[in-house]
CSV table of C-alpha atoms in Angstrom, one decimal:
chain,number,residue,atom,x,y,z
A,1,UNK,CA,-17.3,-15.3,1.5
A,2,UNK,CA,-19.8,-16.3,-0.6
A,3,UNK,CA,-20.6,-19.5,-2.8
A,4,UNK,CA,-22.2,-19.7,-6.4
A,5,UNK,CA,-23.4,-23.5,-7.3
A,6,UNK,CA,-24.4,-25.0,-10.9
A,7,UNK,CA,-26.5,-27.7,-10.5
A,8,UNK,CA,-28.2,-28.8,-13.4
A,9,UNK,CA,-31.9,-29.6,-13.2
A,10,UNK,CA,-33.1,-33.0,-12.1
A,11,UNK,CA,-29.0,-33.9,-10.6
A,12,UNK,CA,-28.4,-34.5,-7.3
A,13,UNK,CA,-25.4,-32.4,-6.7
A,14,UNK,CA,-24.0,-29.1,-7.8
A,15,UNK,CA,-21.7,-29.7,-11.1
A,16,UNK,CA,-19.5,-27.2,-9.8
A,17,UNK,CA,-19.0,-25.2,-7.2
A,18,UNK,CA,-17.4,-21.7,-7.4
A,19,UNK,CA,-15.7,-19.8,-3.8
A,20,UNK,CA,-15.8,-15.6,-3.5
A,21,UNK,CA,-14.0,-13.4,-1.0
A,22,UNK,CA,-15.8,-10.8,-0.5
A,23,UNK,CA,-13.5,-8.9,1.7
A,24,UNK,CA,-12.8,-4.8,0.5
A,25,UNK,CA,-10.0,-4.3,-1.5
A,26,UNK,CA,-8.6,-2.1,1.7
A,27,UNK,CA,-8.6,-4.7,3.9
A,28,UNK,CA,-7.0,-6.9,1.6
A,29,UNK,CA,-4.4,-4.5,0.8
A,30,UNK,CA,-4.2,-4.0,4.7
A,31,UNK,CA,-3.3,-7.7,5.4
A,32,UNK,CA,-0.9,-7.4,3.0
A,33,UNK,CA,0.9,-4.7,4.6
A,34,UNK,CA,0.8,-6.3,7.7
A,35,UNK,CA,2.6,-9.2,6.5
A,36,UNK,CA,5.3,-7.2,5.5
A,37,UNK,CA,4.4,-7.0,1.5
A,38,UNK,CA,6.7,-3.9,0.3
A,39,UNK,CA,4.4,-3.1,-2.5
A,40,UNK,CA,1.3,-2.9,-0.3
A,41,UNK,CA,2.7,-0.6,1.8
A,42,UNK,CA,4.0,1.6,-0.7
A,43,UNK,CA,0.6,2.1,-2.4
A,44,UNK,CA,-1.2,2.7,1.3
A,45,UNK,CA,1.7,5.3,2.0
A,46,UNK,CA,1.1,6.8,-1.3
A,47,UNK,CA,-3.0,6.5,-0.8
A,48,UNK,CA,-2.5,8.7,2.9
A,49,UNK,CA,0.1,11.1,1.7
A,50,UNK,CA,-1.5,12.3,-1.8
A,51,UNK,CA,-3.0,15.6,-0.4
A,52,UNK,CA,0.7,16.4,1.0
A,53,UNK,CA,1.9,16.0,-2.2
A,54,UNK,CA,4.3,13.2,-1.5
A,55,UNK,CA,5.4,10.2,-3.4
A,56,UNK,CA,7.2,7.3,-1.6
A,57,UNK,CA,8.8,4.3,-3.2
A,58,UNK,CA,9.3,1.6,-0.8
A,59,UNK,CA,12.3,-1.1,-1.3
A,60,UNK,CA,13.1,-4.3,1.0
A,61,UNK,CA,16.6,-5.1,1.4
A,62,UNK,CA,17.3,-8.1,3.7
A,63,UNK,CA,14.9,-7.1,6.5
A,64,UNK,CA,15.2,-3.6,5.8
A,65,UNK,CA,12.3,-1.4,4.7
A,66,UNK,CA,13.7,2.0,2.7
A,67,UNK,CA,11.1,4.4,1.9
A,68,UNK,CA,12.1,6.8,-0.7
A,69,UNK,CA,9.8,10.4,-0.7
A,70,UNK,CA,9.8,12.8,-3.2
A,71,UNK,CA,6.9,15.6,-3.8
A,72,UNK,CA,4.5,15.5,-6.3
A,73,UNK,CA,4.4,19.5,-6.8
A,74,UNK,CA,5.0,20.6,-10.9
A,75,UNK,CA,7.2,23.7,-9.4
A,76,UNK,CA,9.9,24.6,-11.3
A,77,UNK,CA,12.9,23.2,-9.7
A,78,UNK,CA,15.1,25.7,-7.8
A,79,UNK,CA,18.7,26.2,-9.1
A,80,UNK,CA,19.8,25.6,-5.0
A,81,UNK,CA,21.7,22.4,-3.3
A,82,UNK,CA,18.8,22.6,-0.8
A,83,UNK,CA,15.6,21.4,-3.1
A,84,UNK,CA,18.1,19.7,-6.1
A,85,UNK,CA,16.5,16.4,-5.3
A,86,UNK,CA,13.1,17.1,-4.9
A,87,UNK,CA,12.9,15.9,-1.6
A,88,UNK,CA,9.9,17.0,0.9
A,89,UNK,CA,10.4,18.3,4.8
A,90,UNK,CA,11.7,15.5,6.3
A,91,UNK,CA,10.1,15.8,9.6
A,92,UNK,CA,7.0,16.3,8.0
A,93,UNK,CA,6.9,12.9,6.1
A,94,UNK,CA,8.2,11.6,9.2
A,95,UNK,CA,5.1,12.9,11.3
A,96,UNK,CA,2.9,11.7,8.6
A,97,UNK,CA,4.3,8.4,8.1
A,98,UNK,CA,5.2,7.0,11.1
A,99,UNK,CA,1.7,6.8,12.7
A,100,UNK,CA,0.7,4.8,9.7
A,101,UNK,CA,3.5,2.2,10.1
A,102,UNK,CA,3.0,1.6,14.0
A,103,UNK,CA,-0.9,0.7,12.4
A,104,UNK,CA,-0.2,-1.4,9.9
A,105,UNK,CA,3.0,-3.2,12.1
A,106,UNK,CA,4.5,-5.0,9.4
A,107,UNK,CA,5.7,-8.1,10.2
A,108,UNK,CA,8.9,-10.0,8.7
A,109,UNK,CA,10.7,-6.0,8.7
């Protein structure tokens, strides 16, 4: 934290008095996700899975969290049931993002 004062010259106190968090961005965005903020952890998932190319889209529904995942990749979609979604390896999203969950440990989910 930090603390910037006016005081004018020749007062006694400080006319006002102004209050800074200076805490990174991440860990903000951290405590966020630990208390359960579906938004927050949305945008870490998305910050750890860019280089695999994956997009999730996370919802809260009662005390639910639904993470949707679809890949980033420009391909041309294939014509087969398989890949008419867009939707990446399963267990390789699963790999990815469950050691980042049991991190963050949301609470409230």
């Amino acid at each position: 934290d930090a603390c910037i004062l006016l005081q004018v010259q020749g007062e006694p106190r400080p006319d006002w008095m102004l209050r800074i968090d200076l805490t990174p961005p991440v860990e903000i965005l951290k405590n966020w996700a630990r208390w359960g903020s579906q938004a927050a952890i949305g945008r870490i998932l998305n910050q750890k899975l860019e280089e695999s190319n994956v997009k999730v889209r996370a919802t809260l529904k009662e005390s639910t969290l639904h993470l949707f995942c679809e890949t980033l990749t420009a391909e041309k979609p294939s014509r087969s049931p398989k890949n008419k979604h867009n939707a990446p390896a399963k267990a390789k999203v699963m790999a990815a993002i469950a050691p980042i969950l049991d991190t963050l440990a949301p609470q409230g989910i």
